[in-house]
Amino acid sequence: MTLSLYNTRTRQKEPFAPLQPGRVTMYVCGPTVYSFPHIGNARPAVVFDVLARLLRTRYQLVYARNITDIDDKINRAAAAEGVPIGEIAARYAHAYHADMRALGVLAPDIEPRATEHLAGIMRMIGGLIDSGHAYVADGHVLFRVSSFADYGALSRRDQRELLAGARVEVAPYKEGAGDFVLWKPSTPELPGWDSPWGRGRPGWHIECSAMVAEHLGPTIDIHGGGNDLIFPHHENEIAQSTCANRGALFARYWLHNGFVNVDHTKMSKSLGNVLLVRHLLEQAPGEAIRLALLAAHYRQPLDWTSEVLPEARRKLDRLYGALRDVEGWQALEAAPDPEFIAALDDDLNTPQALAVLFNLARDVNRSSDPAERAALAACLRASAALLGLLGADPDAWFMTETSDGLSAEQVETLLAERRAARTSRDFKRADQIRDQLLEAGILIEDSAEGTRWRRSAG
RNA sequence: GGCUAGGUGGCAGAAUGGUUAUGCAGCGGCCUGCAAAGCCGCGUAUGCCGGUUCGAUUCCGACCCUAGCCUCCA
């Protein structure tokens, strides 16, 4: 049972062991709270939630996921509405929490905010200036990239190429084209904090470095985030933190999740194809969205199409269906299936882990021995729990309402009529009612014990 | 132009130097008044061209194609 993780830093799968035996520190880049979370924001939250659940079975975990609440996008949103940035940040942080909860994402241990870490940010910037890694120019504080030999190691970029290939117009006050902002001046109408370098605000990259240092120390075990953050954000974090900590290794394992595409193309505001979690939650239960996100390996791109959600619901129908008619499994203590664990241990191979779940479901359905069925069901549930799935009551799952359909009462009334028709062997009328219910998204099943119904994925 | 990840059956998506992925969809059977669910069974796949090998989807090389990053971005 050895966990191995693909480390972006070394570009290979490595066996995982924490720096400090028994205790793991993990930091994941959280949201910038300037709008509602979209499905792309949800992927890292779900993926690293699974990793956190797995790690907690073996280690004491300290999991920090920040909220970026100082950012120019927030400033713009606040200016547009004429409200303080705190209001924008509070609103969307709240939305983020609500949506992630709906997806079964557990809260991290620590959720630091940039606005609560100005002192630490300034302290780190001051230290970088003192040690020659940063300089003041034209009211800005900039990181001197040339002072850090390993710059570009994570993203495998050559410093010189970076400079030569720079497409953006270089600000005249920069010493080097690749130098990036640690602190920038704020005009009076912009939010700002008083600092040794004047009233201003921190750059995005330094916020994470300072929060990591304050909560998790100079060297952390795991740093996660989206694929797109490798450059420049994580590269810059490494530069800042390593230099601020006198060369100490910043993060031992770098994990990056792939992007979510929509209908084969990138999600972007200009294309108008940004899928918000809150809208998807109107189409399907959060658990289905979660399963859809875990159906592909976390490092692969995930193409979101109109088929994804209905299919995820049908998969859950199958899994919950296997639990539904089993007696007595809820009370059983069960360990996750070893094969399931092995799949997760292999760099979080969730598609493989899901395959194990489906095999367990089939075994439950196959078995006619009540004790065996209960044991298998308990194992299925215990395994799925590591993925944050199958936590609901099976009967409740099949009753989940997502859109305006028939009420349970209406369904029962129609079923009573159908029962009467069947008793008098008026099958034509009975089938008519069944078709009517089906059209309303109600699927019915006859058995020796009677008729039962459920809401279908459509 | 530089860097990175990919191209697997109708779709989604793992794995593997020779042996069933899994799910959804489809087909046949059992069950059922008929269905549904479930079970049993079936079918179609590894971009293209070379090389290594007894044997390659898997390793190596070339080519074609796709996506991402290089600028704010999960």
Coordinates of C-alpha atoms (C1' of nucleotides) in Angstrom, one line a residue:
Chain A
M1 CA 0.0 0.0 0.0
T2 CA 2.3 2.7 -1.2
L3 CA 0.9 5.8 -2.7
S4 CA 2.7 7.1 -5.7
L5 CA 2.1 10.5 -7.2
Y6 CA 3.1 12.1 -10.5
N7 CA 5.4 15.0 -9.6
T8 CA 5.4 17.8 -12.1
R9 CA 8.8 18.8 -10.7
T10 CA 10.5 15.6 -11.8
R11 CA 7.9 14.6 -14.5
Q12 CA 7.6 11.1 -13.1
K13 CA 5.6 9.0 -10.7
E14 CA 7.3 8.8 -7.4
P15 CA 6.5 6.9 -4.2
F16 CA 5.1 9.4 -1.6
A17 CA 6.4 9.8 1.8
P18 CA 6.0 12.9 3.9
L19 CA 9.0 14.9 5.1
Q20 CA 7.9 14.4 8.7
P21 CA 6.8 10.9 9.3
G22 CA 3.1 10.6 10.0
R23 CA 2.2 14.2 9.1
V24 CA 1.5 15.6 5.6
T25 CA 1.2 19.3 4.6
M26 CA -0.7 20.1 1.5
Y27 CA -1.5 23.5 -0.1
V28 CA -3.8 23.9 -3.1
C29 CA -4.5 27.1 -5.0
G30 CA -8.1 28.0 -4.4
P31 CA -10.4 30.4 -6.1
T32 CA -10.1 34.1 -6.8
V33 CA -13.5 35.2 -5.6
Y34 CA -14.7 37.6 -8.3
S35 CA -17.5 35.5 -9.8
F36 CA -19.4 32.2 -9.5
P37 CA -17.3 29.0 -9.7
H38 CA -17.4 27.1 -12.9
I39 CA -16.9 23.5 -13.6
G40 CA -13.2 24.1 -14.2
N41 CA -12.9 25.5 -10.7
A42 CA -14.6 22.5 -9.3
R43 CA -12.2 19.9 -10.8
P44 CA -9.1 20.7 -8.6
A45 CA -11.4 21.1 -5.5
V46 CA -12.8 17.6 -6.1
V47 CA -9.6 16.0 -7.1
F48 CA -7.6 17.3 -4.1
D49 CA -10.5 16.4 -1.9
V50 CA -10.1 12.8 -2.9
L51 CA -6.4 13.0 -2.3
A52 CA -7.1 14.5 1.1
R53 CA -9.6 11.8 2.0
L54 CA -7.0 9.1 1.0
L55 CA -4.2 10.8 2.9
R56 CA -6.3 11.1 6.0
T57 CA -6.6 7.3 6.2
R58 CA -2.9 7.1 6.8
Y59 CA -1.5 10.4 8.0
Q60 CA -2.3 13.5 10.0
L61 CA -3.1 15.9 7.2
V62 CA -2.9 19.7 7.3
Y63 CA -4.7 20.8 4.1
A64 CA -4.7 24.5 3.2
R65 CA -6.7 25.9 0.3
N66 CA -6.5 29.6 0.0
I67 CA -9.0 32.2 -1.0
T68 CA -7.6 35.0 -3.1
D69 CA -9.4 38.1 -2.1
I70 CA -7.0 40.7 -3.2
D71 CA -6.9 40.8 -7.0
D72 CA -7.4 43.3 -9.8
K73 CA -10.4 41.3 -11.2
I74 CA -12.1 41.7 -7.8
N75 CA -11.2 45.4 -7.9
R76 CA -12.9 45.7 -11.3
A77 CA -16.0 43.9 -10.2
A78 CA -16.2 46.1 -7.1
A79 CA -15.8 49.2 -9.1
A80 CA -18.4 48.1 -11.6
E81 CA -20.9 47.6 -8.9
G82 CA -19.8 50.5 -6.7
V83 CA -19.3 48.4 -3.7
P84 CA -16.2 47.6 -1.5
I85 CA -14.1 44.7 -2.5
G86 CA -14.9 42.9 0.7
E87 CA -18.5 42.7 -0.4
I88 CA -17.6 41.0 -3.8
A89 CA -15.2 38.7 -2.0
A90 CA -17.7 37.7 0.6
R91 CA -20.4 37.1 -1.9
Y92 CA -18.4 34.8 -4.1
A93 CA -16.5 33.1 -1.3
H94 CA -20.0 32.1 0.0
A95 CA -21.0 30.9 -3.4
Y96 CA -17.9 28.9 -3.7
H97 CA -18.5 27.2 -0.4
A98 CA -22.1 26.4 -1.2
D99 CA -21.2 24.9 -4.6
M100 CA -18.3 22.9 -3.3
R101 CA -20.4 21.5 -0.5
A102 CA -23.0 20.5 -3.1
L103 CA -20.2 18.5 -4.8
G104 CA -19.3 16.7 -1.6
V105 CA -16.1 18.6 -1.2
L106 CA -15.0 18.6 2.5
A107 CA -13.7 21.8 3.9
P108 CA -9.9 22.1 4.1
D109 CA -8.3 22.4 7.5
I110 CA -7.1 25.9 6.8
E111 CA -8.6 28.5 4.4
P112 CA -6.3 31.5 4.5
R113 CA -7.2 34.8 2.8
A114 CA -4.8 37.3 1.4
T115 CA -6.5 40.1 3.2
E116 CA -5.5 38.5 6.5
H117 CA -1.9 38.1 5.6
L118 CA -0.7 41.5 4.6
A119 CA 1.9 41.6 7.5
G120 CA 3.4 38.3 6.4
I121 CA 3.4 39.3 2.8
M122 CA 5.2 42.6 3.6
R123 CA 7.7 40.7 5.8
M124 CA 8.5 38.3 3.0
I125 CA 8.9 41.1 0.4
G126 CA 11.1 43.0 2.8
G127 CA 13.3 40.0 3.3
L128 CA 13.6 39.5 -0.5
I129 CA 14.7 43.0 -0.9
D130 CA 17.3 42.7 1.9
S131 CA 18.7 39.6 0.3
G132 CA 19.0 41.1 -3.1
H133 CA 16.3 39.0 -4.7
A134 CA 13.9 41.9 -5.1
Y135 CA 14.2 45.6 -5.9
V136 CA 12.1 48.8 -5.7
A137 CA 11.4 50.6 -8.9
D138 CA 9.0 53.3 -9.7
G139 CA 6.8 52.5 -6.7
H140 CA 6.8 48.8 -7.5
V141 CA 8.6 46.0 -5.8
L142 CA 9.8 43.4 -8.4
F143 CA 11.4 40.0 -8.1
R144 CA 14.8 39.8 -9.7
V145 CA 14.5 36.6 -11.7
S146 CA 18.2 36.6 -12.6
S147 CA 19.0 36.2 -8.9
F148 CA 17.4 32.7 -8.8
A149 CA 19.3 30.2 -10.9
D150 CA 16.6 27.5 -10.9
Y151 CA 14.0 29.8 -12.3
G152 CA 12.1 27.9 -15.0
A153 CA 12.9 24.4 -13.6
L154 CA 9.3 23.5 -12.8
S155 CA 7.9 24.5 -16.2
R156 CA 11.1 23.5 -18.0
R157 CA 11.6 26.9 -19.5
D158 CA 14.9 28.4 -20.2
Q159 CA 15.3 31.8 -18.6
R160 CA 17.0 33.3 -21.7
E161 CA 14.3 31.9 -24.0
L162 CA 11.7 33.4 -21.7
L163 CA 13.3 36.8 -22.0
A164 CA 13.8 36.5 -25.8
G165 CA 10.3 35.1 -26.3
A166 CA 8.5 37.7 -24.2
R167 CA 5.7 39.0 -26.3
V168 CA 4.4 41.5 -23.9
E169 CA 5.7 45.0 -23.9
V170 CA 8.2 45.2 -21.0
A171 CA 7.6 47.8 -18.4
P172 CA 10.5 50.3 -18.5
Y173 CA 11.2 50.1 -14.8
K174 CA 11.9 46.4 -15.0
E175 CA 15.5 45.3 -14.8
G176 CA 14.8 42.0 -16.5
A177 CA 11.8 41.3 -18.8
G178 CA 10.8 38.3 -16.7
D179 CA 10.8 40.1 -13.4
F180 CA 7.4 40.0 -11.8
V181 CA 5.6 42.2 -9.4
L182 CA 5.6 41.6 -5.6
W183 CA 4.0 44.9 -4.7
K184 CA 2.3 47.5 -6.8
P185 CA 1.2 51.0 -6.0
S186 CA -2.6 51.7 -5.7
T187 CA -4.1 54.9 -6.9
P188 CA -6.4 56.6 -4.3
E189 CA -9.6 55.0 -5.7
L190 CA -8.1 51.5 -5.6
P191 CA -7.9 49.4 -2.5
G192 CA -4.5 49.6 -0.9
W193 CA -2.5 49.0 2.2
D194 CA 0.3 51.1 3.7
S195 CA 3.7 49.6 3.3
P196 CA 7.3 50.5 3.5
W197 CA 7.1 51.1 -0.3
G198 CA 4.0 53.3 -0.1
R199 CA 0.3 52.6 -0.3
G200 CA -0.3 49.6 -2.6
R201 CA -1.3 46.0 -2.9
P202 CA 0.5 42.7 -3.2
G203 CA 1.0 40.8 -6.5
W204 CA -0.9 37.5 -6.8
H205 CA 2.1 35.2 -6.6
I206 CA 3.5 36.5 -3.3
E207 CA 0.1 36.0 -1.6
C208 CA 0.4 32.2 -1.9
S209 CA 4.0 32.1 -0.8
A210 CA 3.3 34.1 2.3
M211 CA 0.3 32.1 3.3
V212 CA 2.2 28.8 2.8
A213 CA 5.0 30.1 4.9
E214 CA 2.7 31.2 7.7
H215 CA 0.6 28.1 7.9
L216 CA 2.7 25.2 6.7
G217 CA 6.3 26.2 7.0
P218 CA 9.2 26.6 4.6
T219 CA 8.9 23.1 3.0
I220 CA 5.6 21.5 2.3
D221 CA 4.9 18.0 1.1
I222 CA 2.3 18.6 -1.7
H223 CA 1.4 21.7 -3.7
G224 CA -1.5 21.4 -6.0
G225 CA -3.4 23.4 -8.6
G226 CA -4.5 23.6 -12.1
N227 CA -2.3 22.8 -15.0
D228 CA -2.3 26.4 -16.2
L229 CA -0.8 27.6 -13.0
I230 CA 2.6 25.9 -13.6
F231 CA 3.7 29.0 -15.4
P232 CA 4.0 31.6 -14.2
H233 CA 2.3 31.3 -10.9
H234 CA 3.9 28.2 -9.4
E235 CA 7.3 29.0 -11.0
N236 CA 7.1 32.4 -9.2
E237 CA 6.0 30.9 -5.9
I238 CA 9.0 28.6 -6.0
A239 CA 11.3 31.6 -6.7
Q240 CA 9.9 33.7 -4.0
S241 CA 9.7 31.0 -1.3
T242 CA 13.0 29.4 -2.0
C243 CA 14.8 32.7 -1.9
A244 CA 12.9 33.8 1.2
N245 CA 13.8 30.6 2.9
R246 CA 17.5 30.6 2.1
G247 CA 17.3 27.9 -0.5
A248 CA 15.1 25.4 1.4
L249 CA 13.1 23.2 -1.0
F250 CA 9.6 24.8 -1.2
A251 CA 7.3 22.0 -2.3
R252 CA 8.4 18.3 -2.6
Y253 CA 5.5 17.1 -4.8
W254 CA 3.8 19.3 -7.4
L255 CA 0.5 18.0 -8.6
H256 CA -1.5 19.5 -11.4
N257 CA -4.9 18.7 -12.7
G258 CA -5.9 18.9 -16.4
F259 CA -8.4 21.4 -17.8
V260 CA -12.1 20.9 -18.4
N261 CA -13.0 21.6 -22.0
V262 CA -16.5 22.2 -23.1
D263 CA -17.6 20.7 -26.4
H264 CA -14.0 20.2 -27.5
T265 CA -13.0 23.7 -26.9
K266 CA -11.6 25.8 -24.1
M267 CA -14.1 27.4 -21.7
S268 CA -13.9 31.2 -22.0
K269 CA -16.0 34.1 -21.4
S270 CA -15.6 35.4 -24.9
L271 CA -17.0 32.1 -26.3
G272 CA -19.8 32.3 -23.8
N273 CA -19.4 28.6 -22.9
V274 CA -18.5 28.9 -19.2
L275 CA -20.4 26.3 -17.3
L276 CA -21.2 27.5 -13.8
V277 CA -21.5 24.8 -11.1
R278 CA -24.7 26.5 -9.9
H279 CA -26.3 26.0 -13.3
L280 CA -25.2 22.4 -13.6
L281 CA -26.7 21.7 -10.2
E282 CA -30.1 22.5 -11.7
Q283 CA -29.6 19.8 -14.2
A284 CA -28.3 17.0 -12.0
P285 CA -27.4 16.2 -8.4
G286 CA -24.0 17.4 -7.2
E287 CA -23.0 13.8 -6.8
A288 CA -23.4 13.2 -10.5
I289 CA -21.2 16.2 -11.3
R290 CA -18.6 14.9 -8.9
L291 CA -18.7 11.4 -10.5
A292 CA -18.4 13.0 -13.9
L293 CA -15.2 14.9 -12.7
L294 CA -13.7 11.7 -11.4
A295 CA -14.5 9.5 -14.4
A296 CA -11.3 10.7 -16.2
H297 CA -7.8 10.6 -14.7
Y298 CA -7.1 13.9 -13.0
R299 CA -4.1 14.8 -15.2
Q300 CA -6.0 14.2 -18.4
P301 CA -8.1 16.9 -20.1
L302 CA -11.8 16.3 -19.5
D303 CA -14.3 17.1 -22.3
W304 CA -17.6 18.2 -20.9
T305 CA -20.5 17.6 -23.3
S306 CA -24.3 17.4 -22.9
E307 CA -23.9 13.6 -22.5
V308 CA -21.6 13.7 -19.5
L309 CA -24.2 14.5 -16.8
P310 CA -27.0 12.1 -17.8
E311 CA -24.4 9.3 -18.1
A312 CA -23.0 10.1 -14.7
R313 CA -26.5 9.8 -13.3
R314 CA -27.1 6.5 -14.9
K315 CA -23.8 5.2 -13.4
L316 CA -25.0 6.3 -10.0
D317 CA -28.3 4.6 -10.6
R318 CA -26.4 1.4 -11.1
L319 CA -24.3 1.7 -8.0
Y320 CA -27.1 2.8 -5.8
G321 CA -29.3 0.2 -7.4
A322 CA -26.9 -2.5 -6.1
L323 CA -27.2 -1.1 -2.5
R324 CA -30.9 -0.6 -2.6
D325 CA -32.2 -4.1 -1.9
V326 CA -29.5 -5.3 0.4
E327 CA -30.4 -5.8 4.0
G328 CA -28.3 -4.9 7.0
W329 CA -25.2 -3.6 5.3
Q330 CA -25.4 -0.2 7.0
A331 CA -24.5 -1.5 10.3
L332 CA -21.4 -3.4 9.1
E333 CA -17.9 -2.2 9.6
A334 CA -16.1 -2.6 6.3
A335 CA -12.8 -1.7 4.9
P336 CA -12.4 -0.4 1.3
D337 CA -11.6 -3.0 -1.3
P338 CA -7.9 -3.6 -1.6
E339 CA -8.0 -3.3 -5.4
F340 CA -9.8 -0.1 -5.1
I341 CA -7.2 1.3 -2.8
A342 CA -4.5 0.0 -5.1
A343 CA -6.1 2.0 -7.9
L344 CA -6.1 5.2 -5.9
D345 CA -2.5 4.6 -4.7
D346 CA -1.5 4.6 -8.3
D347 CA -1.4 8.3 -8.8
L348 CA -5.1 8.6 -8.0
N349 CA -6.4 6.4 -10.8
T350 CA -10.1 7.2 -10.2
P351 CA -11.4 5.6 -13.5
Q352 CA -9.7 2.4 -12.4
A353 CA -11.1 2.8 -8.9
L354 CA -14.6 3.3 -10.3
A355 CA -14.3 0.1 -12.3
V356 CA -13.6 -1.7 -9.1
L357 CA -16.8 -0.2 -7.7
F358 CA -18.8 -1.4 -10.6
N359 CA -17.4 -4.9 -10.2
L360 CA -18.4 -4.8 -6.6
A361 CA -21.9 -3.7 -7.6
R362 CA -22.1 -6.7 -10.0
D363 CA -21.0 -9.1 -7.3
V364 CA -23.7 -7.8 -5.0
N365 CA -26.3 -8.3 -7.6
R366 CA -25.1 -11.7 -8.5
S367 CA -24.9 -13.1 -5.0
S368 CA -28.0 -14.7 -3.4
D369 CA -26.5 -15.1 0.0
P370 CA -27.8 -12.3 2.3
A371 CA -24.7 -12.2 4.5
E372 CA -22.4 -12.1 1.5
R373 CA -24.5 -9.4 -0.2
A374 CA -24.4 -7.3 3.0
A375 CA -20.6 -7.6 3.3
L376 CA -20.1 -6.7 -0.4
A377 CA -22.5 -3.7 -0.1
A378 CA -20.7 -2.5 3.0
C379 CA -17.4 -2.8 1.2
L380 CA -18.8 -0.9 -1.8
R381 CA -20.0 1.9 0.3
A382 CA -16.7 2.1 2.3
S383 CA -14.7 2.2 -0.9
A384 CA -16.9 4.8 -2.5
A385 CA -16.7 7.0 0.5
L386 CA -13.0 7.7 -0.3
L387 CA -14.2 9.2 -3.5
G388 CA -16.9 11.1 -1.7
L389 CA -19.6 9.0 -3.5
L390 CA -22.6 6.8 -2.4
G391 CA -23.0 8.7 0.8
A392 CA -26.7 9.1 0.4
D393 CA -29.5 6.7 1.3
P394 CA -30.1 4.6 -1.8
D395 CA -33.8 5.1 -1.7
A396 CA -33.3 8.8 -1.3
W397 CA -31.1 8.9 -4.4
F398 CA -33.8 7.5 -6.6
M399 CA -36.2 10.1 -5.3
T400 CA -33.9 13.0 -6.0
E401 CA -35.9 15.7 -7.7
T402 CA -34.0 18.0 -10.0
S403 CA -36.7 19.6 -12.1
D404 CA -40.4 20.3 -11.9
G405 CA -41.9 16.9 -12.2
L406 CA -44.8 15.1 -10.7
S407 CA -45.0 15.1 -6.9
A408 CA -44.8 11.9 -5.0
E409 CA -48.5 12.2 -4.3
Q410 CA -49.4 12.4 -7.9
V411 CA -47.3 9.4 -8.7
E412 CA -48.9 7.4 -6.0
T413 CA -52.3 8.3 -7.2
L414 CA -51.5 7.1 -10.8
L415 CA -49.9 4.0 -9.5
A416 CA -53.0 3.2 -7.4
E417 CA -55.1 3.5 -10.6
R418 CA -52.6 1.3 -12.5
R419 CA -52.7 -1.3 -9.7
A420 CA -56.5 -1.5 -10.0
A421 CA -56.2 -1.8 -13.8
R422 CA -53.7 -4.7 -13.5
T423 CA -55.8 -6.5 -11.0
S424 CA -58.7 -6.4 -13.4
R425 CA -56.2 -7.4 -16.1
D426 CA -56.7 -4.2 -18.0
F427 CA -53.1 -4.2 -19.2
K428 CA -53.8 -1.7 -21.9
R429 CA -54.8 0.9 -19.3
A430 CA -52.0 -0.1 -17.0
D431 CA -49.4 0.4 -19.8
Q432 CA -50.9 3.7 -20.7
I433 CA -50.3 4.9 -17.2
R434 CA -46.8 3.6 -17.2
D435 CA -46.0 5.4 -20.4
Q436 CA -47.5 8.6 -19.0
L437 CA -45.3 8.3 -15.9
L438 CA -42.2 7.6 -18.0
E439 CA -42.8 10.7 -20.0
A440 CA -42.8 12.6 -16.7
G441 CA -39.5 11.1 -15.8
I442 CA -40.9 8.4 -13.5
L443 CA -39.6 4.9 -14.1
I444 CA -41.6 2.1 -12.5
E445 CA -40.6 -1.4 -11.6
D446 CA -43.0 -4.3 -10.8
S447 CA -41.9 -7.1 -8.6
A448 CA -43.4 -9.8 -6.5
E449 CA -43.5 -7.4 -3.6
G450 CA -45.4 -4.8 -5.5
T451 CA -44.6 -1.8 -7.7
R452 CA -42.0 0.8 -7.0
W453 CA -40.9 3.9 -8.8
R454 CA -38.0 6.2 -9.2
R455 CA -37.0 9.4 -10.9
S456 CA -34.9 8.7 -14.0
A457 CA -32.0 10.4 -15.5
G458 CA -33.9 11.1 -18.7
Chain B
rG1 C1' 8.6 29.7 -33.0
rG2 C1' 9.5 27.3 -27.8
rC3 C1' 7.5 23.9 -24.1
rU4 C1' 3.8 20.1 -22.6
rA5 C1' 0.1 16.4 -22.9
rG6 C1' -2.6 13.3 -26.1
rG7 C1' -4.5 10.2 -30.5
rU8 C1' -7.9 3.0 -27.8
rG9 C1' -14.5 -0.1 -29.9
rG10 C1' -20.9 4.0 -31.3
rC11 C1' -19.6 7.3 -27.0
rA12 C1' -16.8 8.0 -22.3
rG13 C1' -12.4 6.1 -20.4
rA14 C1' -8.4 2.7 -17.9
rA15 C1' -4.6 -0.8 -18.5
rU16 C1' -0.8 -3.7 -20.7
rG17 C1' 5.5 -6.4 -24.5
rG18 C1' 1.7 -12.2 -25.5
rU19 C1' -4.1 -13.3 -21.4
rU20 C1' -11.9 -10.0 -19.8
rA21 C1' -10.9 -3.1 -18.3
rU22 C1' -15.1 -0.6 -16.6
rG23 C1' -19.5 2.3 -17.6
rC24 C1' -23.2 4.2 -21.1
rA25 C1' -25.5 2.9 -25.6
rG26 C1' -26.8 -1.7 -29.0
rC27 C1' -28.1 -7.0 -29.9
rG28 C1' -29.7 -12.1 -28.0
rG29 C1' -31.4 -15.1 -23.8
rC30 C1' -33.5 -15.8 -18.6
rC31 C1' -37.1 -13.3 -15.6
rU32 C1' -41.9 -10.4 -16.3
rG33 C1' -49.0 -10.1 -18.2
rC34 C1' -45.8 -6.7 -21.1
rA35 C1' -42.0 -3.7 -19.4
rA36 C1' -38.2 -2.0 -15.9
rA37 C1' -34.3 -3.5 -12.8
rG38 C1' -31.0 -7.6 -12.3
rC39 C1' -28.4 -11.9 -14.2
rC40 C1' -26.1 -14.7 -18.5
rG41 C1' -24.1 -14.1 -23.3
rC42 C1' -22.5 -11.2 -27.9
rG43 C1' -20.4 -7.6 -31.1
rU44 C1' -17.1 -3.5 -33.0
rA45 C1' -10.7 -0.7 -31.0
rU46 C1' -5.5 0.7 -30.0
rG47 C1' -3.9 7.7 -36.0
rC48 C1' 0.0 6.5 -40.2
rC49 C1' 4.9 4.4 -41.7
rG50 C1' 9.3 2.1 -40.4
rG51 C1' 12.5 -0.3 -36.5
rU52 C1' 13.7 -3.6 -32.1
rU53 C1' 11.4 -8.4 -30.6
rC54 C1' 9.6 -15.2 -31.1
rG55 C1' 5.6 -11.5 -30.4
rA56 C1' 3.9 -4.3 -29.9
rU57 C1' -1.7 -0.9 -28.9
rU58 C1' 2.4 -1.0 -25.3
rC59 C1' 9.5 0.2 -26.4
rC60 C1' 12.4 3.4 -30.3
rG61 C1' 12.3 6.8 -34.7
rA62 C1' 9.8 9.7 -38.5
rC63 C1' 5.1 11.6 -40.1
rC64 C1' 0.0 13.3 -39.6
rC65 C1' -3.7 15.3 -36.4
rU66 C1' -5.8 17.4 -31.6
rA67 C1' -5.5 20.1 -27.2
rG68 C1' -3.0 23.2 -23.6
rC69 C1' 0.8 26.6 -21.8
rC70 C1' 4.4 30.6 -23.3
rU71 C1' -0.4 37.1 -21.2
rC72 C1' -5.2 37.1 -16.4
rC73 C1' -7.0 32.0 -16.0
rA74 C1' -8.7 25.9 -12.2

